[in-house]
Amino acid sequence: VEIGIQGMQVDTYQKRSKMKLDSEYGIFVINVILGSSADAAGLKKGDVILSINSEKLTSQYELIATLYIVYPISIKLFV
């Protein structure tokens, strides 16, 4: 599954950047690949993906694993 973003867990991003985000969990979007599904869905650099289909995301592994399970079924992201 091509996820169309470069991302990092929120806690890791906060430690590395020394910036505090509004969320304590999720995936911080570092970059969105132009023409990808993420781009088409409207994701932007700086977004935080909090959940997929109401399932809270705490790691990039969970994001990828969930996408493998639901792809190509329609998904709902909460950013």
PDB file of C-alpha atoms in Angstrom:
ATOM      1  CA  VAL A   1       0.000   0.000   0.000  1.00  0.00           C
ATOM      2  CA  GLU A   2       1.372   3.386  -1.029  1.00  0.00           C
ATOM      3  CA  ILE A   3       0.276   5.750   1.733  1.00  0.00           C
ATOM      4  CA  GLY A   4       1.221   8.943  -0.107  1.00  0.00           C
ATOM      5  CA  ILE A   5       2.778  10.690   2.864  1.00  0.00           C
ATOM      6  CA  GLN A   6       5.992  10.885   4.762  1.00  0.00           C
ATOM      7  CA  GLY A   7       5.016  10.886   8.394  1.00  0.00           C
ATOM      8  CA  MET A   8       6.205  10.424  11.928  1.00  0.00           C
ATOM      9  CA  GLN A   9       4.555   9.538  15.218  1.00  0.00           C
ATOM     10  CA  VAL A  10       3.488  12.687  17.065  1.00  0.00           C
ATOM     11  CA  ASP A  11       5.557  11.924  20.170  1.00  0.00           C
ATOM     12  CA  THR A  12       8.691  11.336  18.082  1.00  0.00           C
ATOM     13  CA  TYR A  13       8.099  14.521  16.093  1.00  0.00           C
ATOM     14  CA  GLN A  14       7.646  16.555  19.284  1.00  0.00           C
ATOM     15  CA  LYS A  15      10.887  15.203  20.761  1.00  0.00           C
ATOM     16  CA  ARG A  16      12.919  15.828  17.594  1.00  0.00           C
ATOM     17  CA  SER A  17      11.480  19.233  16.722  1.00  0.00           C
ATOM     18  CA  LYS A  18      11.005  20.430  20.319  1.00  0.00           C
ATOM     19  CA  MET A  19       7.570  21.671  19.195  1.00  0.00           C
ATOM     20  CA  LYS A  20       4.397  20.970  21.154  1.00  0.00           C
ATOM     21  CA  LEU A  21       1.400  19.800  19.101  1.00  0.00           C
ATOM     22  CA  ASP A  22      -2.258  19.855  20.115  1.00  0.00           C
ATOM     23  CA  SER A  23      -2.437  16.052  20.047  1.00  0.00           C
ATOM     24  CA  GLU A  24      -0.475  13.505  22.078  1.00  0.00           C
ATOM     25  CA  TYR A  25      -1.031  10.744  19.515  1.00  0.00           C
ATOM     26  CA  GLY A  26      -1.376  10.266  15.777  1.00  0.00           C
ATOM     27  CA  ILE A  27       0.842  10.599  12.726  1.00  0.00           C
ATOM     28  CA  PHE A  28       2.355  14.013  11.923  1.00  0.00           C
ATOM     29  CA  VAL A  29       2.411  14.581   8.145  1.00  0.00           C
ATOM     30  CA  ILE A  30       5.895  15.733   7.123  1.00  0.00           C
ATOM     31  CA  ASN A  31       5.251  15.673   3.380  1.00  0.00           C
ATOM     32  CA  VAL A  32       2.454  14.719   0.980  1.00  0.00           C
ATOM     33  CA  ILE A  33       3.355  13.095  -2.332  1.00  0.00           C
ATOM     34  CA  LEU A  34       1.764  15.022  -5.191  1.00  0.00           C
ATOM     35  CA  GLY A  35      -0.802  12.999  -7.126  1.00  0.00           C
ATOM     36  CA  SER A  36      -1.140  10.408  -4.348  1.00  0.00           C
ATOM     37  CA  SER A  37      -4.365   9.317  -2.656  1.00  0.00           C
ATOM     38  CA  ALA A  38      -3.346  11.393   0.358  1.00  0.00           C
ATOM     39  CA  ASP A  39      -3.016  14.445  -1.891  1.00  0.00           C
ATOM     40  CA  ALA A  40      -6.424  13.732  -3.453  1.00  0.00           C
ATOM     41  CA  ALA A  41      -7.914  13.399   0.043  1.00  0.00           C
ATOM     42  CA  GLY A  42      -6.634  16.879   0.887  1.00  0.00           C
ATOM     43  CA  LEU A  43      -3.934  15.975   3.400  1.00  0.00           C
ATOM     44  CA  LYS A  44      -1.343  18.704   3.858  1.00  0.00           C
ATOM     45  CA  LYS A  45       2.089  19.058   5.422  1.00  0.00           C
ATOM     46  CA  GLY A  46       1.598  19.703   9.141  1.00  0.00           C
ATOM     47  CA  ASP A  47      -1.658  17.740   9.467  1.00  0.00           C
ATOM     48  CA  VAL A  48      -1.953  15.117  12.181  1.00  0.00           C
ATOM     49  CA  ILE A  49      -3.827  11.925  11.263  1.00  0.00           C
ATOM     50  CA  LEU A  50      -5.618  10.956  14.468  1.00  0.00           C
ATOM     51  CA  SER A  51      -7.725   7.995  13.359  1.00  0.00           C
ATOM     52  CA  ILE A  52      -8.905   5.858  10.476  1.00  0.00           C
ATOM     53  CA  ASN A  53     -12.503   4.648  10.494  1.00  0.00           C
ATOM     54  CA  SER A  54     -12.780   5.739  14.145  1.00  0.00           C
ATOM     55  CA  GLU A  55      -9.711   3.672  15.152  1.00  0.00           C
ATOM     56  CA  LYS A  56      -7.208   5.819  17.062  1.00  0.00           C
ATOM     57  CA  LEU A  57      -3.700   5.781  15.557  1.00  0.00           C
ATOM     58  CA  THR A  58      -0.703   5.670  17.862  1.00  0.00           C
ATOM     59  CA  SER A  59       1.973   4.518  15.410  1.00  0.00           C
ATOM     60  CA  GLN A  60       2.923   4.626  11.755  1.00  0.00           C
ATOM     61  CA  TYR A  61       2.757   0.818  11.806  1.00  0.00           C
ATOM     62  CA  GLU A  62      -0.938   1.026  12.797  1.00  0.00           C
ATOM     63  CA  LEU A  63      -1.557   3.465   9.927  1.00  0.00           C
ATOM     64  CA  ILE A  64       0.013   1.142   7.359  1.00  0.00           C
ATOM     65  CA  ALA A  65      -1.554  -2.016   8.828  1.00  0.00           C
ATOM     66  CA  THR A  66      -5.023  -0.425   8.868  1.00  0.00           C
ATOM     67  CA  LEU A  67      -4.650   0.721   5.273  1.00  0.00           C
ATOM     68  CA  TYR A  68      -3.704  -2.818   4.218  1.00  0.00           C
ATOM     69  CA  ILE A  69      -6.862  -4.132   5.886  1.00  0.00           C
ATOM     70  CA  VAL A  70      -9.325  -1.561   4.521  1.00  0.00           C
ATOM     71  CA  TYR A  71      -7.770  -0.888   1.091  1.00  0.00           C
ATOM     72  CA  PRO A  72      -9.495  -0.405  -1.373  1.00  0.00           C
ATOM     73  CA  ILE A  73     -12.602   0.045   0.770  1.00  0.00           C
ATOM     74  CA  SER A  74     -13.536   3.655   1.456  1.00  0.00           C
ATOM     75  CA  ILE A  75     -11.947   5.037   4.613  1.00  0.00           C
ATOM     76  CA  LYS A  76     -12.600   8.062   6.788  1.00  0.00           C
ATOM     77  CA  LEU A  77      -9.635   9.976   8.189  1.00  0.00           C
ATOM     78  CA  PHE A  78      -9.931  12.260  11.170  1.00  0.00           C
ATOM     79  CA  VAL A  79      -7.296  14.991  10.987  1.00  0.00           C
TER      80      VAL A  79
END
